[in-house]
PDB file of C-alpha atoms and ligand atoms in Angstrom:
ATOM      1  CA  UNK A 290     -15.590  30.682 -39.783  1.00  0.00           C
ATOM      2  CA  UNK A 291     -16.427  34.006 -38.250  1.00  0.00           C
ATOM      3  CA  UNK A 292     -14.731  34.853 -34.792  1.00  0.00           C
ATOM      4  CA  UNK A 293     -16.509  38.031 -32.535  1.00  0.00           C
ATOM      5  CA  UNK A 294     -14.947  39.160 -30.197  1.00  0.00           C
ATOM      6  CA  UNK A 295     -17.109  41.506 -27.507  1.00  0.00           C
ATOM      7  CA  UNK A 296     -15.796  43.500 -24.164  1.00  0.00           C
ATOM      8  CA  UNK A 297     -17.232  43.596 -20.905  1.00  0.00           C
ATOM      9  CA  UNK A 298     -19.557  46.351 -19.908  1.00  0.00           C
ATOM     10  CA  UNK A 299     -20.678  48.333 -17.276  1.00  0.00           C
ATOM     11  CA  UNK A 300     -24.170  50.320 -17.264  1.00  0.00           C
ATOM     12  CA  UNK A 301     -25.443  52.955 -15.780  1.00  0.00           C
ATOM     13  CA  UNK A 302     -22.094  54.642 -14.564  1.00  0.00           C
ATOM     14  CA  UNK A 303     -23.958  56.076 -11.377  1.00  0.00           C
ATOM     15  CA  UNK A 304     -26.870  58.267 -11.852  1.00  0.00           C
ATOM     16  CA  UNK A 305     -27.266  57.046 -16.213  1.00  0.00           C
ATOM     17  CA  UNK A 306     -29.977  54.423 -15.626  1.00  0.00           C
ATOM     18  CA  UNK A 307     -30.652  53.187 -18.800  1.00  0.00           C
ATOM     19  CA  UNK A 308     -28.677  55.525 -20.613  1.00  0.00           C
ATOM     20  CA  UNK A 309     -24.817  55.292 -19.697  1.00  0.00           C
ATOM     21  CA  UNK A 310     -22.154  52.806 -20.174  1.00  0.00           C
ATOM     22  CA  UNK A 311     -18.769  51.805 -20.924  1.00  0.00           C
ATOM     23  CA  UNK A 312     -16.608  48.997 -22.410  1.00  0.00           C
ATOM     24  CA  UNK A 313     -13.662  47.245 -20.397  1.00  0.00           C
ATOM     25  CA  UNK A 314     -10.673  44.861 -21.014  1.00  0.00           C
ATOM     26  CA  UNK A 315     -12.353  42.001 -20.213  1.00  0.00           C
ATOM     27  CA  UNK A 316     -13.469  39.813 -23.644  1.00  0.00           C
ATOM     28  CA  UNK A 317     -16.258  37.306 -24.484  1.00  0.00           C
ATOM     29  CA  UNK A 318     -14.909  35.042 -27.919  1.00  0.00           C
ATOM     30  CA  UNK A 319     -18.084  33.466 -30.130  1.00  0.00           C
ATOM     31  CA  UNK A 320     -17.006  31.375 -33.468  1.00  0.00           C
ATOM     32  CA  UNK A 321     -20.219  30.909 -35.582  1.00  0.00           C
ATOM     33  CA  UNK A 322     -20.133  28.710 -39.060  1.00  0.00           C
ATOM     34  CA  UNK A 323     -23.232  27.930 -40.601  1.00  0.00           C
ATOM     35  CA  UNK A 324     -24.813  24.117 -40.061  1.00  0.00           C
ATOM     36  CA  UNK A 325     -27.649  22.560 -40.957  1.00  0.00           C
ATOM     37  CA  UNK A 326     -28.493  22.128 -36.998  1.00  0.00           C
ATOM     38  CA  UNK A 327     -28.114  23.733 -33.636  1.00  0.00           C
ATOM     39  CA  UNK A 328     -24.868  23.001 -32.478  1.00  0.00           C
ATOM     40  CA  UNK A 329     -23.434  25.088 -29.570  1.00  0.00           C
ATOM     41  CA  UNK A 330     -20.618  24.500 -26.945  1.00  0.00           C
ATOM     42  CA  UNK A 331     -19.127  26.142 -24.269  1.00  0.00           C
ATOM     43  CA  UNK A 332     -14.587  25.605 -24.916  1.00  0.00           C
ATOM     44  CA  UNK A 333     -14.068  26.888 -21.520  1.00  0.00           C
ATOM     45  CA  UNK A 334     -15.715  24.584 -19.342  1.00  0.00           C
ATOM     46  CA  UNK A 335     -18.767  27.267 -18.896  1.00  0.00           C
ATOM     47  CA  UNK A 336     -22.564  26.033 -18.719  1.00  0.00           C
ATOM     48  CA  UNK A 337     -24.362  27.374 -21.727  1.00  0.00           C
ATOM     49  CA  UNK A 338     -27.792  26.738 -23.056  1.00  0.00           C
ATOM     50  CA  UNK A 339     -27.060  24.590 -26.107  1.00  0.00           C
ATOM     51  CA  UNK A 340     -30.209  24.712 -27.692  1.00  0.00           C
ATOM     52  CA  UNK A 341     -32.320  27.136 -29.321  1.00  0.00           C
ATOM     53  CA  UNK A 342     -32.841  29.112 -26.253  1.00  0.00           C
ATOM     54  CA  UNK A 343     -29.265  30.186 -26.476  1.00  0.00           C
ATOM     55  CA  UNK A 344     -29.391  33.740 -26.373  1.00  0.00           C
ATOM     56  CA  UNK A 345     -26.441  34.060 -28.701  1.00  0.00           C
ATOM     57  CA  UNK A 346     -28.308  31.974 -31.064  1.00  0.00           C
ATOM     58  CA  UNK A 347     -31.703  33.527 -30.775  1.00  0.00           C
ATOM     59  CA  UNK A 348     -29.766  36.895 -30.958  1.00  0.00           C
ATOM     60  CA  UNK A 349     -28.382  35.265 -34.174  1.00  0.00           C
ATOM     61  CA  UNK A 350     -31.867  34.210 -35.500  1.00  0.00           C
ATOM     62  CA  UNK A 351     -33.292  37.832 -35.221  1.00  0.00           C
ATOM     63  CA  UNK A 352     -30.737  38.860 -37.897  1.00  0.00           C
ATOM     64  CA  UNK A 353     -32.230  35.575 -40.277  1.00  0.00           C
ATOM     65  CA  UNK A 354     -35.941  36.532 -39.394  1.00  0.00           C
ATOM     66  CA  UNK A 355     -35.209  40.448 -39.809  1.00  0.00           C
ATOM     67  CA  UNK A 356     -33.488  39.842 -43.741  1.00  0.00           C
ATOM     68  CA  UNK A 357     -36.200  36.987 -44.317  1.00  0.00           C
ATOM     69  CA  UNK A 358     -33.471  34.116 -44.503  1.00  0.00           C
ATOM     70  CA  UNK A 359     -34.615  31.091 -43.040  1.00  0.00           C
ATOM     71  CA  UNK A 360     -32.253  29.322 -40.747  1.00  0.00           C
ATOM     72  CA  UNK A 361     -31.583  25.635 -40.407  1.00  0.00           C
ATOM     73  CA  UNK A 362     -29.112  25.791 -37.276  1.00  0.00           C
ATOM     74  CA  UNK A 363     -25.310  27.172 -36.568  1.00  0.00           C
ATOM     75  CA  UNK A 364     -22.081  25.887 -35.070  1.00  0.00           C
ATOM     76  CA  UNK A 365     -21.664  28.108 -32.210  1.00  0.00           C
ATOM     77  CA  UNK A 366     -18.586  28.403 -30.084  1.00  0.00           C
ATOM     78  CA  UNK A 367     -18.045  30.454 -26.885  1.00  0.00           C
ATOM     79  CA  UNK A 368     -15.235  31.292 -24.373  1.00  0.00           C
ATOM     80  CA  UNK A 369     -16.644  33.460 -21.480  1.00  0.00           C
ATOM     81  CA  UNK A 370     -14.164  35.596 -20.106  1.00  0.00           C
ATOM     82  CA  UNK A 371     -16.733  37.904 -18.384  1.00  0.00           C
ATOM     83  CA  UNK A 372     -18.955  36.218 -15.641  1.00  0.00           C
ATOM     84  CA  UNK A 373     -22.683  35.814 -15.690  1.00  0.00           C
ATOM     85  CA  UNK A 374     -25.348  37.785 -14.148  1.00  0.00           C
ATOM     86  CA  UNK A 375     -22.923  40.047 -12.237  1.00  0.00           C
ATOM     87  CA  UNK A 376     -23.475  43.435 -14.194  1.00  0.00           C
ATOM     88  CA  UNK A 377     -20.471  43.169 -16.364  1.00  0.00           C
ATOM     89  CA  UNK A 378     -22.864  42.806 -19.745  1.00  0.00           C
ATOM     90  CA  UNK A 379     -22.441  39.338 -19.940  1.00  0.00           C
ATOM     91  CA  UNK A 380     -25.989  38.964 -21.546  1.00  0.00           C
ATOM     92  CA  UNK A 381     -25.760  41.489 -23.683  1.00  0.00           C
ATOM     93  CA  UNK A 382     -21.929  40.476 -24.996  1.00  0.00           C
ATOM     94  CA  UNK A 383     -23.992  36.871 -26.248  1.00  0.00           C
ATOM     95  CA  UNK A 384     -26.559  39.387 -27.762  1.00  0.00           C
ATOM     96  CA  UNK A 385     -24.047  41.671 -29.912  1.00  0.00           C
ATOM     97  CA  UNK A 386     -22.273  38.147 -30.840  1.00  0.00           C
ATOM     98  CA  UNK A 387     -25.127  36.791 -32.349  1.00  0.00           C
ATOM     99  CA  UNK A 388     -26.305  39.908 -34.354  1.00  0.00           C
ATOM    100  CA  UNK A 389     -22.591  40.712 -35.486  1.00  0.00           C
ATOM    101  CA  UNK A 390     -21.768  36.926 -36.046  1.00  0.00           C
ATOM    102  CA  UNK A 391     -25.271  36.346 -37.959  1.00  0.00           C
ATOM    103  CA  UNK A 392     -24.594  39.628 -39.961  1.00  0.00           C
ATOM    104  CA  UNK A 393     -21.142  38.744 -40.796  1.00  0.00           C
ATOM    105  CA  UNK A 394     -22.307  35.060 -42.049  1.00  0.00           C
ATOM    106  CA  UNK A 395     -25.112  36.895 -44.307  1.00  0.00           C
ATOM    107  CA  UNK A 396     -22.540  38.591 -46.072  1.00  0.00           C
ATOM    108  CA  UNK A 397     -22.852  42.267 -43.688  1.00  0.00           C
ATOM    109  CA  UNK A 398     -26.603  43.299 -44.611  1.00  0.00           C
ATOM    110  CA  UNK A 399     -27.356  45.527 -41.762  1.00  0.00           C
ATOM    111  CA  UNK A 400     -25.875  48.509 -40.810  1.00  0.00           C
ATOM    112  CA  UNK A 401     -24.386  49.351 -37.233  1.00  0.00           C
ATOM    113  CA  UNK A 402     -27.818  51.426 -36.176  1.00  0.00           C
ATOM    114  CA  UNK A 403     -29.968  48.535 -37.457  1.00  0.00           C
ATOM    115  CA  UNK A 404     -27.676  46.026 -35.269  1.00  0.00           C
ATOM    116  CA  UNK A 405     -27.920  48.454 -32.672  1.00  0.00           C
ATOM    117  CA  UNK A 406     -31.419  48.719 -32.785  1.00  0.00           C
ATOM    118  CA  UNK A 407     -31.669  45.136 -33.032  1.00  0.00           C
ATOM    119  CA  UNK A 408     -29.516  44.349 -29.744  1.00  0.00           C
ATOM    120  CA  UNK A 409     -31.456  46.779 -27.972  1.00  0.00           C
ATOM    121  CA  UNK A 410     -34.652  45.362 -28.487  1.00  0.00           C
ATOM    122  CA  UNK A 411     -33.607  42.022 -27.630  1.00  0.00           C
ATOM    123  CA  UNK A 412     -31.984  43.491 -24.207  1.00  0.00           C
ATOM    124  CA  UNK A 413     -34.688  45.930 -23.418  1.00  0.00           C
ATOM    125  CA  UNK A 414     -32.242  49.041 -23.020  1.00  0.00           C
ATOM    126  CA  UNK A 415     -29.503  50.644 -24.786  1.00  0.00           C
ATOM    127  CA  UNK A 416     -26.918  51.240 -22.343  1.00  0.00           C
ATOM    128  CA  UNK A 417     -24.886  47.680 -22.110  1.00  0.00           C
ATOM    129  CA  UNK A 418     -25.098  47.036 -25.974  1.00  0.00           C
ATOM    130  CA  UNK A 419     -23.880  50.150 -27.378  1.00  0.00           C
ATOM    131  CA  UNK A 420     -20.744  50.316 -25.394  1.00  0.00           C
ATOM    132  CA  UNK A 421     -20.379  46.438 -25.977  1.00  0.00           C
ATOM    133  CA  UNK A 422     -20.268  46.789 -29.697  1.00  0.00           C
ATOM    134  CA  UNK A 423     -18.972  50.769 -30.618  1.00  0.00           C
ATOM    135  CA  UNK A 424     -16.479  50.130 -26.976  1.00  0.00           C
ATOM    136  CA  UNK A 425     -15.667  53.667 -25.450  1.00  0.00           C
ATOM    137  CA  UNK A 426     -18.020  55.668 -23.232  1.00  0.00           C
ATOM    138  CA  UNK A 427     -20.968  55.855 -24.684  1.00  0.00           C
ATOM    139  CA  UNK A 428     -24.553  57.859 -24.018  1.00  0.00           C
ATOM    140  CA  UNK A 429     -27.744  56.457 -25.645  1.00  0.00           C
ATOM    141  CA  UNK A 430     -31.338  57.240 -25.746  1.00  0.00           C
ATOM    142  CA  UNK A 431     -34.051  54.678 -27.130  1.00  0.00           C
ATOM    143  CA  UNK A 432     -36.769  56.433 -28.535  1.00  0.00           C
ATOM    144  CA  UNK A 433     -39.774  54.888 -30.281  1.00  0.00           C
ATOM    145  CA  UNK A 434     -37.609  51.693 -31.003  1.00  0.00           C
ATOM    146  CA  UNK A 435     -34.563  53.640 -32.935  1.00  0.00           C
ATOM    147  CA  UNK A 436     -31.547  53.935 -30.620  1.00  0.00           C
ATOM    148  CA  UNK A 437     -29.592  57.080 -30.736  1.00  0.00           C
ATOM    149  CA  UNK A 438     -25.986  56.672 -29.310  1.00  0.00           C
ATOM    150  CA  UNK A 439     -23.299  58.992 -29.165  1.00  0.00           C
ATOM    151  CA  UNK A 440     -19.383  57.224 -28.309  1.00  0.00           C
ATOM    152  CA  UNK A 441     -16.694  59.182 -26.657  1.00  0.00           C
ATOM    153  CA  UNK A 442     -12.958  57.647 -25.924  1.00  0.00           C
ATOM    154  CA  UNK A 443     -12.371  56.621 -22.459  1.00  0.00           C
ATOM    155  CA  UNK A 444      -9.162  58.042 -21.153  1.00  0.00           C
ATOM    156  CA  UNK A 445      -6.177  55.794 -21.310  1.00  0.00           C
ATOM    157  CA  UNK A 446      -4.892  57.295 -17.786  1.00  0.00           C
ATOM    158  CA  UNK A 447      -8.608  55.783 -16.344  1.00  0.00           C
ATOM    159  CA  UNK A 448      -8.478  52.092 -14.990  1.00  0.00           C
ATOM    160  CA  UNK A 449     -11.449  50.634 -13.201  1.00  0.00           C
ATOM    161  CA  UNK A 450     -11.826  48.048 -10.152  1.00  0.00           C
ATOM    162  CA  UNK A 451     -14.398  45.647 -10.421  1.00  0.00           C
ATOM    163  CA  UNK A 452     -15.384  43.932  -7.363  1.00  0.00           C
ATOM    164  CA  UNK A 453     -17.078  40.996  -8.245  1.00  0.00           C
ATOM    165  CA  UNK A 454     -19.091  38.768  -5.796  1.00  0.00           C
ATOM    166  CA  UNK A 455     -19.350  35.041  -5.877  1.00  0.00           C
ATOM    167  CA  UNK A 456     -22.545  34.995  -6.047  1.00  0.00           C
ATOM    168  CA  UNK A 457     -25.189  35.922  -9.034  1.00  0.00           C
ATOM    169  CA  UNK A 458     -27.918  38.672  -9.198  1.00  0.00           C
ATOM    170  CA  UNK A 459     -30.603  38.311 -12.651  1.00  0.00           C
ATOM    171  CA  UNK A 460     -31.184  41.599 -13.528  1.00  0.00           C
ATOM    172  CA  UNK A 461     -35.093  40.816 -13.658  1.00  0.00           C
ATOM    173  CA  UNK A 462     -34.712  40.862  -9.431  1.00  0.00           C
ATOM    174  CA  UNK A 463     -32.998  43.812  -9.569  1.00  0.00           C
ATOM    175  CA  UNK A 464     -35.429  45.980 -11.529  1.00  0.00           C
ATOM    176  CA  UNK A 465     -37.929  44.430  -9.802  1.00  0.00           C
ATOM    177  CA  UNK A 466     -36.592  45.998  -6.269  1.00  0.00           C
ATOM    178  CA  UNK A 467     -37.286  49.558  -7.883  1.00  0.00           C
ATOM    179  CA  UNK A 468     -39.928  51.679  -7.731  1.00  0.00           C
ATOM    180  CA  UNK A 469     -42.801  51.881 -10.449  1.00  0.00           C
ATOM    181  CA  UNK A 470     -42.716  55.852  -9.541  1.00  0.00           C
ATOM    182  CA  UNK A 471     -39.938  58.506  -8.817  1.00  0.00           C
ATOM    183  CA  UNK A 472     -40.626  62.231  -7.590  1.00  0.00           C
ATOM    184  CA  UNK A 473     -39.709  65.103  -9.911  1.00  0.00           C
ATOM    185  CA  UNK A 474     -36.466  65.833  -7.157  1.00  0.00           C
ATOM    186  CA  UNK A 475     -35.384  62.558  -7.665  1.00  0.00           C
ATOM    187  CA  UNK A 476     -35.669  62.633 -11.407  1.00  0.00           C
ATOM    188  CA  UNK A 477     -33.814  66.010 -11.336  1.00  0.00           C
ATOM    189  CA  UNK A 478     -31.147  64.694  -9.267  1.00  0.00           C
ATOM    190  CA  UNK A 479     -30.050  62.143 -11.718  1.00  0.00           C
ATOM    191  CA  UNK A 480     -30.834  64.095 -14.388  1.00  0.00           C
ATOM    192  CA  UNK A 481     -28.643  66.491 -14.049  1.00  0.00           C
ATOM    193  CA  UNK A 482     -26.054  64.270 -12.437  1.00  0.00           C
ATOM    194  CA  UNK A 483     -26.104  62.061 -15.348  1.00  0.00           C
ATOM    195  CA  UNK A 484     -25.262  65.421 -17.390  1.00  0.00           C
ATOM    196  CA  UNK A 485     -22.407  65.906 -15.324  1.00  0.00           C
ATOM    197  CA  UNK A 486     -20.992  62.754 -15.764  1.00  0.00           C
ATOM    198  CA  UNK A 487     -20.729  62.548 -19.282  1.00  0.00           C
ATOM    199  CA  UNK A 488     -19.445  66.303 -19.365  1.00  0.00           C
ATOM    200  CA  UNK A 489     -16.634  65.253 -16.565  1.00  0.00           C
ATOM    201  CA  UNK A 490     -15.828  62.052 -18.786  1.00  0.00           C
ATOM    202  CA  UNK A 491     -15.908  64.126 -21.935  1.00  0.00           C
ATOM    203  CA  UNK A 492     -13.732  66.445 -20.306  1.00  0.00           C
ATOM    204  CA  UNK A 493     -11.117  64.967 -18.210  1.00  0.00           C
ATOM    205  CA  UNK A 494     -12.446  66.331 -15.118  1.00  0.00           C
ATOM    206  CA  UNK A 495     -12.400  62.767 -12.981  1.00  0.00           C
ATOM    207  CA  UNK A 496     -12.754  65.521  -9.683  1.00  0.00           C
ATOM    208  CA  UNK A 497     -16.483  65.879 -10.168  1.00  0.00           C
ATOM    209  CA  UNK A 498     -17.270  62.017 -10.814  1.00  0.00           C
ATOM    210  CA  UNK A 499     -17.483  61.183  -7.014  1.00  0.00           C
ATOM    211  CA  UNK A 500     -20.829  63.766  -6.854  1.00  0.00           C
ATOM    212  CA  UNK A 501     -21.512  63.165 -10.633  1.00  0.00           C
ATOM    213  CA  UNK A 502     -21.904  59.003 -10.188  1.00  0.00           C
ATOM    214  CA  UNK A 503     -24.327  59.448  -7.184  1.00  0.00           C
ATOM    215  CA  UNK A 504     -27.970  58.585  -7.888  1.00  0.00           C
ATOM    216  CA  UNK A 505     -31.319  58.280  -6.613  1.00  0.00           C
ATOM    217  CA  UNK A 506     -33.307  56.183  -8.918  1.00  0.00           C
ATOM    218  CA  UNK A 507     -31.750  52.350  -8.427  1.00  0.00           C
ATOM    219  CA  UNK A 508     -28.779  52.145  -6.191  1.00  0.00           C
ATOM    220  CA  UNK A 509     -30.165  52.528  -2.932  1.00  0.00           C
ATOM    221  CA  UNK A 510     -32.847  49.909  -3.974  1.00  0.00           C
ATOM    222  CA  UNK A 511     -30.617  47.666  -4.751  1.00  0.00           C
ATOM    223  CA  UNK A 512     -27.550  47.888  -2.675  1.00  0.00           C
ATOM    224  CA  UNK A 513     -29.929  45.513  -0.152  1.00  0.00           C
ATOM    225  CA  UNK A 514     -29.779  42.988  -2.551  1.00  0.00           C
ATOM    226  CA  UNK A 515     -25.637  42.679  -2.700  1.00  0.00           C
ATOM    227  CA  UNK A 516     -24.385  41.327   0.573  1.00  0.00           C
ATOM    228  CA  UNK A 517     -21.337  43.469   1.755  1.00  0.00           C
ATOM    229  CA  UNK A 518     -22.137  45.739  -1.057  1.00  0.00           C
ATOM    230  CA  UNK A 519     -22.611  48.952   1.284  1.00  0.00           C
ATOM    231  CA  UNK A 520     -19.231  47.862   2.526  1.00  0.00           C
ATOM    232  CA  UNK A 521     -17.666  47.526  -0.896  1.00  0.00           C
ATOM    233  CA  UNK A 522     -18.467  50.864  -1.810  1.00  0.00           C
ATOM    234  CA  UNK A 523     -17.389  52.216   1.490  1.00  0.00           C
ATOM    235  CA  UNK A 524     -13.866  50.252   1.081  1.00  0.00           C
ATOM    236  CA  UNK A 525     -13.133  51.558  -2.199  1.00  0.00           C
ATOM    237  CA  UNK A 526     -14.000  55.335  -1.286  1.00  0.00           C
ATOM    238  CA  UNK A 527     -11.640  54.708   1.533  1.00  0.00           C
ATOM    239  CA  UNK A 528      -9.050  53.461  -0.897  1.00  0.00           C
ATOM    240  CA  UNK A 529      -9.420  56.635  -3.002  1.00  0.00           C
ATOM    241  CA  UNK A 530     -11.372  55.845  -6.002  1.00  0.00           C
ATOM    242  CA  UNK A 531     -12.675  58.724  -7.776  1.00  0.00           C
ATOM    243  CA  UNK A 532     -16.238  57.284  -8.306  1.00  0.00           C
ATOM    244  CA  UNK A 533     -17.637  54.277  -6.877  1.00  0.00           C
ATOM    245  CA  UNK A 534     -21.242  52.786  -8.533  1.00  0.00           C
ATOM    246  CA  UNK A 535     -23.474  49.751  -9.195  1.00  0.00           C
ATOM    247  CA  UNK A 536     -22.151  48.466 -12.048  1.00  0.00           C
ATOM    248  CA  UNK A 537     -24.953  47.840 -14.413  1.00  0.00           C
ATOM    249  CA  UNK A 538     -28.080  45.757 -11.937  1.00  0.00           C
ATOM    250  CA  UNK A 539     -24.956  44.310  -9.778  1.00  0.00           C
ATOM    251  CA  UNK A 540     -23.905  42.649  -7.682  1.00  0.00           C
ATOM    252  CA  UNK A 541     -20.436  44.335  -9.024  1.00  0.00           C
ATOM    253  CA  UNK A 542     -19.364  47.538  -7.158  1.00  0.00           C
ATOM    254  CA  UNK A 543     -17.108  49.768  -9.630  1.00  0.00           C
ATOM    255  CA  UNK A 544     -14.542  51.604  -8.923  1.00  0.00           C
ATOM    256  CA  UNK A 545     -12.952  54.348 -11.187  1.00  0.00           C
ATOM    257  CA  UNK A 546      -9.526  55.119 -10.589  1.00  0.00           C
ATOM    258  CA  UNK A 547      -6.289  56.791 -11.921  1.00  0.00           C
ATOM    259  CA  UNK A 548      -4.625  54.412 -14.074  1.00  0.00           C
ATOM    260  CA  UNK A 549      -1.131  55.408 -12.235  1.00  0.00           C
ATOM    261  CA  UNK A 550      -2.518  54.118  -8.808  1.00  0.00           C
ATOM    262  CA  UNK A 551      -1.404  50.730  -7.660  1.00  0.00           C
ATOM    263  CA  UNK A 552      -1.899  51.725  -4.645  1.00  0.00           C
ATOM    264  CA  UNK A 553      -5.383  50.870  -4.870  1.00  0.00           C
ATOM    265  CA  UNK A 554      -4.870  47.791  -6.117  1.00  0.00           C
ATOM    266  CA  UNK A 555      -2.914  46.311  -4.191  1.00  0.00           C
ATOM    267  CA  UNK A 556      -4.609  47.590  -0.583  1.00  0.00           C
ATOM    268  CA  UNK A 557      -8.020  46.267  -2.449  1.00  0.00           C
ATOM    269  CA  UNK A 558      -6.310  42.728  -2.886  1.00  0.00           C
ATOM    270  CA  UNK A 559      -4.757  42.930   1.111  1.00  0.00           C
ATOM    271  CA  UNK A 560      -8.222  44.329   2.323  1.00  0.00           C
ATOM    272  CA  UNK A 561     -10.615  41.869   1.134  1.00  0.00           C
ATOM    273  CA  UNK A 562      -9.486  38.449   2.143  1.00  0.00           C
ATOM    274  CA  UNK A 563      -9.224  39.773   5.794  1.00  0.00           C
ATOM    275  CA  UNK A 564     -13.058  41.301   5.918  1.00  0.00           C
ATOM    276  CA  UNK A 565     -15.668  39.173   6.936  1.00  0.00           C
ATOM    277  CA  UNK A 566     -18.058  41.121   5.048  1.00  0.00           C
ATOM    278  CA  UNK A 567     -15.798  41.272   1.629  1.00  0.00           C
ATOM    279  CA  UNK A 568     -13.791  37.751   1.263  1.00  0.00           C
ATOM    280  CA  UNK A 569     -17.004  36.640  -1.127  1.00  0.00           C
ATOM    281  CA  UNK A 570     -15.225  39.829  -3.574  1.00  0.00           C
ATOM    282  CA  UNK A 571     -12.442  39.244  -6.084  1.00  0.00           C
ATOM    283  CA  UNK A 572     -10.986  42.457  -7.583  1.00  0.00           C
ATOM    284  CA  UNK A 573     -10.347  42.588 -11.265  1.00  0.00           C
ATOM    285  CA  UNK A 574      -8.145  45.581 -12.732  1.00  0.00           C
ATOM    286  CA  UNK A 575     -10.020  46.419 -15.985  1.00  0.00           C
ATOM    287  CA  UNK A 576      -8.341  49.308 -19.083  1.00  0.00           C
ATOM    288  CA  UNK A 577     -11.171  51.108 -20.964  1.00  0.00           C
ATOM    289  CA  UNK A 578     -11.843  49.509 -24.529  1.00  0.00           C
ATOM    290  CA  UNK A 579     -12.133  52.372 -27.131  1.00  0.00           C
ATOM    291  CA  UNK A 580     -12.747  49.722 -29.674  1.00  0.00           C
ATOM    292  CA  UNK A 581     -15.776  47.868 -29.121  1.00  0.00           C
ATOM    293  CA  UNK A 582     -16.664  44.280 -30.419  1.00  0.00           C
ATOM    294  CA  UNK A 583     -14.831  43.000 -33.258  1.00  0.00           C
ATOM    295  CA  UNK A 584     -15.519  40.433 -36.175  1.00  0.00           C
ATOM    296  CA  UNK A 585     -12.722  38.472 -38.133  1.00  0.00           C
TER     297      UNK A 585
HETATM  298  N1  HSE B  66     -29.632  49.711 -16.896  1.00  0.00           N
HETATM  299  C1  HSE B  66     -29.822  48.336 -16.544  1.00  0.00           C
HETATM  300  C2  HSE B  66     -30.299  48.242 -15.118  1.00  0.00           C
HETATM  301  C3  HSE B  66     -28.517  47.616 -16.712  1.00  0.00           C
HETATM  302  O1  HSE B  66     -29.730  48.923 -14.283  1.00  0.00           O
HETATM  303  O2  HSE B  66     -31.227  47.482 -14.830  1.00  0.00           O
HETATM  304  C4  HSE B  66     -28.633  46.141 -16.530  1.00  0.00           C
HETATM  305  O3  HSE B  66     -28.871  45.505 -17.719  1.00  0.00           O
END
């Protein structure tokens, strides 16, 4: 039996639409064992598609149909740790299972840039998958179907607040609240924010994330879509946090903060039950993972 194991993610990191993203303490479990039929269950009590709609499964089959292999059907366990359609790569952690599980049943065929490329073409973009399976902080461009990725380590001294809604957001309605067109000052203004961000990561300098995160091509779109989200973000600035974004489409606001500060924490826990506007967020204290997904 092969066990993957796959960490949360969160995309776009402020002004890196598309490109950005990083992998967090918070894990996804798959078990996969070859059958001669579909056979798929949730051991946590989770509804999953158990058929072959199962994006873990079709994620799976792209690995049989790219190495010509046909394929009867696989056992297929999973234990969600990370909740669904709430920006926290919950899709694409079922994506990089299937791929790494199928690839570890075939006896490891592809390489990491063909699984890569592989994942990314099943999500549509880059920036969730490659932190989900290299883990770290990690910049990506897709060009002409080949991804190009390049992982940094996330600081150990960095922790991260995710406050996460109750209620779900697809990402299909949240690209579809964006523009089809952007002016050249708004492209430049992510542009080179998204520079700065990586550069500030890269180089321990956390003071420039708070103008580095901002953006102008998806946030403002979509922070209508995430009720008390304009008052999430405005909580945790208050709190302290270095950088406060969208994680990934949302609904989850992010918060980067100093490992060190409990502070936060524990004013984030106090605050929210006693807002109106916030007691539909729970707070989750997420580490960076520098590993990435794993296969046993
Ligand atoms: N970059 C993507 C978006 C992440 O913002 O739509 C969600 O998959």
């Amino acid at each position: 039996m092969i066990t993957v194991t796959v960490p949360a993610t969160s995309a776009n990191v402020g002004a890196g639409f598309d490109s950005l993203g990083l992998a967090l303490s918070m894990h996804n479990v798959f078990t996969f064992e070859e059958c001669d039929r579909i056979r798929i269950s949730s051991v946590d009590g989770t509804r999953v598609p158990t058929g072959a709609n199962n994006l873990v499964y079709r994620s799976a089959r792209a690995v049989y149909d790219q190495l010509g292999i046909p394929l009867r059907g696989l056992r297929i366990t999973q234990r969600n740790a990370i909740p669904m359609a709430r920006g926290l790569g919950s899709s694409s952690a079922c994506i990089v299972a299937g791929i790494l599980g199928a690839n570890a049943l075939l006896g490891d065929k592809l390489t990491s840039r063909q699984m890569l490329t592989l994942a990314t073409a099943i999500e549509g973009h880059p920036d969730n998958v490659a932190p989900a399976m290299l883990g770290g902080f990690v910049t990506s461009v897709y060009d002409e179907g080949q991804v190009y990725s390049v992982k940094k380590m996330i600081d150990e001294q960095l922790a991260f607040a995710a406050f996460v809604p109750d209620f779900r957001l697809l990402t299909s309605k949240a690209r579809a609240a964006l523009p089809a067109m952007v002016s050249h000052k708004d492209a430049v203004y992510n542009l080179s924010r998204a520079a700065l961000a990586t550069a500030a990561f890269c180089d321990g300098d956390y003071s420039l994330l708070s103008v580095a995160t901002k953006d102008a091509l998806h946030q403002k779109y979509r922070l209508p879509l995430i009720d008390g989200g304009e008052e999430m973000e405005e909580l945790a600035q208050d709190l302290g946090a270095l950088a406060v974004y969208i994680s990934g489409a949302g609904p989850t606001i992010m918060a980067v903060v100093h490992r060190d500060d409990e502070e936060f924490f524990a004013r984030a826990k106090e605050s929210l039950p006693q807002s109106e506007k916030l007691k539909h967020f729970t707070v989750h204290r997420l580490l960076p993972d520098n590993v990435g997904a794993t296969v046993k």
